[in-house]
Amino acid sequence: MKKTVLKTLLLALAVILLYGTYLAVRAHSNLVTLNVHNADVREVVRKIEWQTWESIFVNQGVEGKITLNVHKVPLEEVLNIIQEQASCRWSAYYPLYTSGKSLVSFKKSLRGDVNPSEVGWTNLVARSFGGFGRGGPGGPGGWGGGNNPPNDNGLITMQIANKDLEVATTALTRYAEAKIVPEDGTDGKVMLALKDSTFSRAMDLLSKQVHRKWTKYYALQSWRGNRRGGDVADNGTNDFNRFELTDEQRAAMEKRFQEQLETMSPEERAKAEERRQRMEAMRNMSPEDRQKMFQQMAQSPEFKARMESRMMNGILNSTPDQRVERAQRAAARQARRGQ
């Protein structure tokens, strides 16, 4: 009898260990398997957190119902679907922090519970988490990624010799869809010699040199940030995506651009200069000419393929009511921009 009980206990323990190993492997791979219909965005995020063991914060300005039917899909792709359905945007954040207390303030800032500039995270503020603005030492708010990694494999190879923290973080975020956010007061010179390094390894080296700890979070942010519907932008309208740069902001952008060039290879530098010239040309166009250029771009096979893929994802992972609601929100945004 005792042997039978012992065997049963050992078998149960083995099953638990195997299941735990399976969960750990799945979480490490950041793959999501989920089938939900018209569920609240926060409920969906909690399910994803359980599967991936990642912390995903939902800002108080984000609302919406989510429909998903995915099987072993990378987390970032799932977040792309969610941001489409909830009319929000996701980012990966890498805070450089001093203590557990300051990290709690960072989390509250991501959720929109507190004003980041009042709790030591001015660099998260700027314009809607990632625009212009400075927070003392540490540089502009939340340096954003958004560029394709210089290497297809995502590994980092670069040399940074005695550069400011801002230069180092700007260079690193070219390799990831990420925002490195230093706590207020973070400063220092950085030296990095990276050869096929992971982003995590680069963050380890960077954080040690500026005497900070680091971690990684995901967050869903409203396009309006924490702003209310009646708020007015700097340009006197309710369109916070359209604003005029001051001379100081233009000078800061030029300085950052030149610092980025210093960290690039000749090939990357040439591509960056070409992108900049295109952006300058677009900025100087009349609205009519800019519209014509976008129409021409929309005719390219690559653009059409991306749009078709996006449309199919939208159809497969949404209900008819959700699609109607999204179309209405898009029309409302367009109407506001025309005011």
Coordinates of C-alpha atoms in Angstrom, one line a residue:
M1 CA 0.0 0.0 0.0
K2 CA 2.8 2.4 1.0
K3 CA 4.7 1.6 -2.3
T4 CA 1.5 2.4 -4.3
V5 CA 1.0 5.7 -2.6
L6 CA 4.7 6.6 -3.1
K7 CA 4.6 5.7 -6.8
T8 CA 1.4 7.9 -7.1
L9 CA 3.1 10.8 -5.4
L10 CA 6.2 10.5 -7.5
L11 CA 4.2 10.3 -10.7
A12 CA 2.2 13.4 -9.7
L13 CA 5.4 15.2 -8.9
A14 CA 6.8 14.2 -12.3
V15 CA 3.7 15.5 -14.1
I16 CA 3.9 18.8 -12.1
L17 CA 7.6 19.2 -13.0
L18 CA 7.0 18.5 -16.7
Y19 CA 4.1 21.0 -16.8
G20 CA 6.2 23.6 -15.0
T21 CA 9.0 23.0 -17.5
Y22 CA 6.5 23.4 -20.4
L23 CA 5.2 26.7 -19.0
A24 CA 8.8 28.0 -18.5
V25 CA 9.8 27.1 -22.0
R26 CA 6.6 28.7 -23.5
A27 CA 7.1 31.8 -21.4
H28 CA 10.8 32.1 -22.5
S29 CA 9.8 31.9 -26.1
N30 CA 7.2 34.6 -25.6
L31 CA 4.6 32.8 -27.7
V32 CA 0.9 33.4 -27.1
T33 CA -1.9 30.9 -27.6
L34 CA -5.3 32.5 -27.0
N35 CA -8.9 32.4 -28.1
V36 CA -11.1 35.2 -26.8
H37 CA -14.2 36.9 -28.1
N38 CA -15.0 40.5 -27.4
A39 CA -13.1 40.4 -24.1
D40 CA -12.0 43.5 -22.2
V41 CA -8.5 44.5 -23.1
R42 CA -7.3 44.2 -19.5
E43 CA -8.6 40.7 -19.2
V44 CA -6.8 39.7 -22.4
V45 CA -3.6 41.3 -21.1
R46 CA -3.8 39.3 -17.9
K47 CA -4.1 36.1 -19.8
I48 CA -1.1 37.0 -22.0
E49 CA 1.0 37.9 -18.9
W50 CA 0.2 34.5 -17.4
Q51 CA 1.5 32.8 -20.6
T52 CA 4.6 34.9 -21.2
W53 CA 5.6 35.9 -17.6
E54 CA 6.0 39.4 -19.0
S55 CA 4.6 42.5 -17.2
I56 CA 2.3 44.4 -19.5
F57 CA 0.9 47.7 -18.1
V58 CA -2.3 49.2 -19.5
N59 CA -2.7 52.9 -19.3
Q60 CA -5.9 54.2 -17.8
G61 CA -6.7 55.9 -21.1
V62 CA -6.8 52.6 -23.0
E63 CA -10.2 51.0 -23.4
G64 CA -11.7 48.4 -25.8
K65 CA -12.9 44.9 -26.5
I66 CA -10.5 42.4 -28.0
T67 CA -11.1 39.3 -30.2
L68 CA -8.2 37.0 -30.7
N69 CA -7.7 33.5 -32.1
V70 CA -3.9 32.9 -32.1
H71 CA -1.8 29.8 -31.7
K72 CA 1.9 30.1 -30.7
V73 CA 2.2 33.6 -32.1
P74 CA 5.0 35.9 -30.9
L75 CA 4.0 38.4 -28.2
E76 CA 4.9 41.4 -30.3
E77 CA 2.6 40.3 -33.1
V78 CA -0.3 39.8 -30.7
L79 CA 0.3 43.3 -29.2
N80 CA 0.1 44.7 -32.8
I81 CA -3.3 43.1 -33.1
I82 CA -4.4 44.5 -29.7
Q83 CA -3.2 48.0 -30.5
E84 CA -5.2 47.9 -33.7
Q85 CA -8.4 46.8 -32.0
A86 CA -8.1 49.1 -28.9
S87 CA -6.8 52.1 -30.9
C88 CA -3.7 52.4 -28.7
R89 CA 0.0 51.7 -29.1
W90 CA 2.4 49.4 -27.4
S91 CA 6.0 49.9 -26.5
A92 CA 8.7 48.0 -24.6
Y93 CA 10.3 50.1 -21.9
Y94 CA 13.7 49.6 -20.3
P95 CA 13.8 51.8 -17.2
L96 CA 17.2 52.6 -15.6
Y97 CA 16.4 53.0 -11.9
T98 CA 18.0 53.3 -8.5
S99 CA 15.6 51.5 -6.1
G100 CA 12.5 49.4 -5.7
K101 CA 10.6 52.6 -4.7
S102 CA 11.5 54.4 -7.9
L103 CA 10.5 51.4 -9.9
V104 CA 7.1 51.4 -8.3
S105 CA 6.7 55.1 -9.4
F106 CA 7.7 54.1 -12.9
K107 CA 5.0 51.4 -13.0
K108 CA 2.4 53.9 -11.7
S109 CA 3.5 56.3 -14.4
L110 CA 3.0 53.7 -17.1
R111 CA -0.5 53.0 -15.8
G112 CA -1.3 56.8 -15.7
D113 CA -1.8 56.8 -12.0
V114 CA 0.7 59.6 -11.3
N115 CA 2.4 62.4 -13.2
P116 CA 5.9 61.0 -14.1
S117 CA 7.6 64.3 -13.8
E118 CA 6.4 64.5 -10.1
V119 CA 7.9 61.1 -9.1
G120 CA 11.3 61.2 -10.7
W121 CA 10.5 60.0 -14.2
T122 CA 10.4 63.2 -16.2
N123 CA 12.2 61.4 -19.0
L124 CA 9.0 59.3 -19.5
V125 CA 6.8 62.4 -20.1
A126 CA 7.9 64.6 -23.0
R127 CA 5.1 64.4 -25.6
S128 CA 2.9 61.3 -25.0
F129 CA 5.8 59.1 -23.8
G130 CA 8.5 59.5 -26.4
G131 CA 8.5 63.0 -28.0
F132 CA 10.4 66.1 -27.1
G133 CA 11.4 67.4 -23.7
R134 CA 14.1 66.8 -21.2
G135 CA 14.4 65.6 -17.7
G136 CA 17.7 67.0 -16.5
P137 CA 20.6 64.6 -16.8
G138 CA 19.6 61.5 -18.7
G139 CA 18.3 63.2 -21.8
P140 CA 15.1 63.4 -23.7
G141 CA 12.0 61.5 -22.6
G142 CA 11.9 57.9 -23.5
W143 CA 14.2 57.5 -26.5
G144 CA 12.2 55.5 -28.9
G145 CA 13.1 52.7 -31.3
G146 CA 10.9 52.1 -34.3
N147 CA 13.7 51.6 -36.8
N148 CA 14.5 48.2 -38.3
P149 CA 17.5 46.6 -36.5
P150 CA 20.8 47.1 -38.4
N151 CA 21.3 43.3 -38.2
D152 CA 18.6 40.9 -39.3
N153 CA 19.4 38.7 -36.3
G154 CA 18.9 41.5 -33.8
L155 CA 22.4 41.1 -32.3
I156 CA 24.4 44.3 -31.6
T157 CA 27.8 45.1 -32.9
M158 CA 29.0 48.6 -32.1
Q159 CA 31.8 50.6 -30.5
I160 CA 30.9 53.5 -28.2
A161 CA 33.9 55.3 -26.8
N162 CA 33.4 57.7 -23.8
K163 CA 30.0 59.1 -25.0
D164 CA 27.2 60.6 -23.1
L165 CA 24.4 58.3 -21.9
E166 CA 22.0 59.9 -24.4
V167 CA 24.3 58.9 -27.3
A168 CA 24.6 55.3 -26.1
T169 CA 20.9 54.8 -25.5
T170 CA 20.0 56.3 -28.9
A171 CA 22.4 53.9 -30.6
L172 CA 21.1 50.9 -28.7
T173 CA 17.4 51.5 -29.5
R174 CA 18.2 51.2 -33.2
Y175 CA 18.4 47.5 -32.5
A176 CA 15.1 47.0 -30.8
E177 CA 11.5 48.3 -30.6
A178 CA 12.2 49.8 -27.3
K179 CA 12.4 53.0 -25.2
I180 CA 15.3 53.3 -22.7
V181 CA 14.1 55.6 -19.9
P182 CA 16.6 56.8 -17.3
E183 CA 15.4 57.9 -13.9
D184 CA 15.9 61.6 -13.3
G185 CA 19.5 62.3 -12.3
T186 CA 21.0 59.5 -14.3
D187 CA 24.1 60.6 -16.1
G188 CA 27.6 59.5 -17.0
K189 CA 30.0 58.6 -19.8
V190 CA 29.6 55.2 -21.5
M191 CA 32.1 52.9 -23.2
L192 CA 30.7 49.9 -25.0
A193 CA 32.5 47.4 -27.2
L194 CA 29.8 45.0 -28.5
K195 CA 30.2 42.1 -30.9
D196 CA 27.1 40.1 -31.8
S197 CA 25.7 40.9 -28.3
T198 CA 22.1 40.6 -27.2
F199 CA 20.1 43.6 -26.1
S200 CA 20.0 42.3 -22.6
R201 CA 23.8 42.0 -22.4
A202 CA 24.1 45.5 -23.7
M203 CA 21.7 46.8 -21.0
D204 CA 23.7 45.0 -18.4
L205 CA 26.9 46.8 -19.4
L206 CA 25.2 50.1 -19.8
S207 CA 23.4 50.1 -16.5
K208 CA 26.5 49.2 -14.6
Q209 CA 28.4 52.1 -16.1
V210 CA 25.8 54.6 -15.0
H211 CA 25.3 52.9 -11.6
R212 CA 21.7 51.9 -12.2
K213 CA 19.6 48.7 -12.3
W214 CA 17.4 47.9 -15.3
T215 CA 14.4 45.8 -16.2
K216 CA 11.9 45.4 -19.0
Y217 CA 8.2 46.1 -19.2
Y218 CA 5.6 46.3 -21.9
A219 CA 2.9 49.0 -21.9
L220 CA -0.2 49.9 -23.9
Q221 CA -0.6 53.6 -24.1
S222 CA -3.5 55.7 -25.4
W223 CA -2.7 57.9 -28.4
R224 CA -3.7 60.8 -26.2
G225 CA -1.6 59.6 -23.3
N226 CA -3.3 60.8 -20.1
R227 CA -5.1 63.7 -21.8
R228 CA -8.8 64.3 -21.6
G229 CA -11.1 64.8 -24.5
G230 CA -11.3 68.6 -24.0
D231 CA -7.6 69.2 -23.7
V232 CA -6.0 71.6 -26.3
A233 CA -2.6 71.0 -27.9
D234 CA 0.1 73.6 -28.2
N235 CA -1.1 74.4 -31.7
G236 CA -4.5 75.5 -30.4
T237 CA -6.3 72.5 -31.7
N238 CA -7.2 69.1 -30.3
D239 CA -4.8 67.4 -32.6
F240 CA -1.8 66.4 -30.5
N241 CA -0.1 64.7 -33.4
R242 CA 0.4 68.0 -35.2
F243 CA 2.6 70.7 -33.7
E244 CA 5.3 73.1 -34.7
L245 CA 8.8 72.6 -33.4
T246 CA 10.6 75.4 -31.6
D247 CA 14.1 76.4 -32.5
E248 CA 15.4 74.7 -29.4
Q249 CA 13.6 71.5 -30.3
R250 CA 15.0 71.6 -33.8
A251 CA 18.5 72.1 -32.4
A252 CA 18.1 69.2 -30.0
M253 CA 16.9 67.0 -32.8
E254 CA 19.9 67.9 -35.0
K255 CA 22.2 67.2 -32.1
R256 CA 20.7 63.8 -31.5
F257 CA 20.9 63.0 -35.2
Q258 CA 24.6 63.8 -35.4
E259 CA 25.2 61.8 -32.3
Q260 CA 23.4 58.8 -33.9
L261 CA 25.5 59.1 -37.0
E262 CA 28.6 58.7 -34.8
T263 CA 27.5 55.2 -33.8
M264 CA 26.7 54.0 -37.3
S265 CA 28.6 52.1 -39.9
P266 CA 29.2 53.9 -43.2
E267 CA 26.4 52.0 -44.8
E268 CA 24.0 52.7 -42.0
R269 CA 25.0 56.4 -42.1
A270 CA 24.2 56.7 -45.8
K271 CA 20.8 55.1 -45.3
A272 CA 20.1 57.5 -42.3
E273 CA 21.0 60.5 -44.4
E274 CA 18.8 59.3 -47.2
R275 CA 15.9 58.8 -44.8
R276 CA 16.4 62.3 -43.4
Q277 CA 16.4 63.9 -46.9
R278 CA 13.1 62.2 -47.7
M279 CA 11.6 63.4 -44.4
E280 CA 12.8 66.9 -45.0
A281 CA 11.3 66.8 -48.5
M282 CA 8.0 65.6 -47.1
R283 CA 8.0 68.3 -44.4
N284 CA 8.4 71.0 -47.0
M285 CA 5.6 69.7 -49.3
S286 CA 2.2 71.3 -49.5
P287 CA -0.6 69.1 -48.1
E288 CA -1.7 68.3 -51.6
D289 CA 1.7 67.2 -52.8
R290 CA 2.2 65.2 -49.6
Q291 CA -1.2 63.4 -50.3
K292 CA -0.1 62.6 -53.8
M293 CA 3.2 61.1 -52.6
F294 CA 1.4 58.9 -50.1
Q295 CA -0.9 57.7 -52.9
Q296 CA 2.1 56.8 -55.0
M297 CA 3.6 54.9 -52.1
A298 CA 0.4 53.0 -51.6
Q299 CA 0.8 51.6 -55.1
S300 CA 4.0 49.7 -54.3
P301 CA 3.8 45.9 -54.0
E302 CA 5.4 45.9 -50.6
F303 CA 2.9 48.4 -49.2
K304 CA -0.1 46.5 -50.7
A305 CA 1.2 43.3 -49.2
R306 CA 1.5 44.8 -45.7
M307 CA -2.0 46.3 -45.9
E308 CA -3.5 43.1 -47.1
S309 CA -1.8 41.2 -44.2
R310 CA -3.1 43.8 -41.8
M311 CA -6.6 43.7 -43.2
M312 CA -6.7 39.9 -42.9
N313 CA -5.5 40.0 -39.3
G314 CA -8.1 42.6 -38.6
I315 CA -10.9 40.4 -40.1
L316 CA -9.7 37.1 -38.4
N317 CA -9.2 38.7 -35.0
S318 CA -12.2 40.9 -34.6
T319 CA -16.0 40.9 -34.6
P320 CA -18.2 42.8 -37.1
D321 CA -19.2 45.2 -34.4
Q322 CA -15.6 45.9 -33.5
R323 CA -14.8 46.6 -37.1
V324 CA -17.7 49.1 -37.4
E325 CA -16.6 50.7 -34.1
R326 CA -13.0 51.1 -35.3
A327 CA -14.2 52.6 -38.6
Q328 CA -16.2 55.1 -36.7
R329 CA -13.3 56.0 -34.4
A330 CA -11.1 56.5 -37.5
A331 CA -13.7 58.8 -39.1
A332 CA -14.0 60.8 -35.9
R333 CA -10.2 61.2 -35.7
Q334 CA -10.1 62.3 -39.3
A335 CA -12.9 64.9 -38.6
R336 CA -11.0 66.3 -35.6
R337 CA -7.8 66.7 -37.7
G338 CA -9.8 68.7 -40.2
Q339 CA -11.0 71.2 -37.6

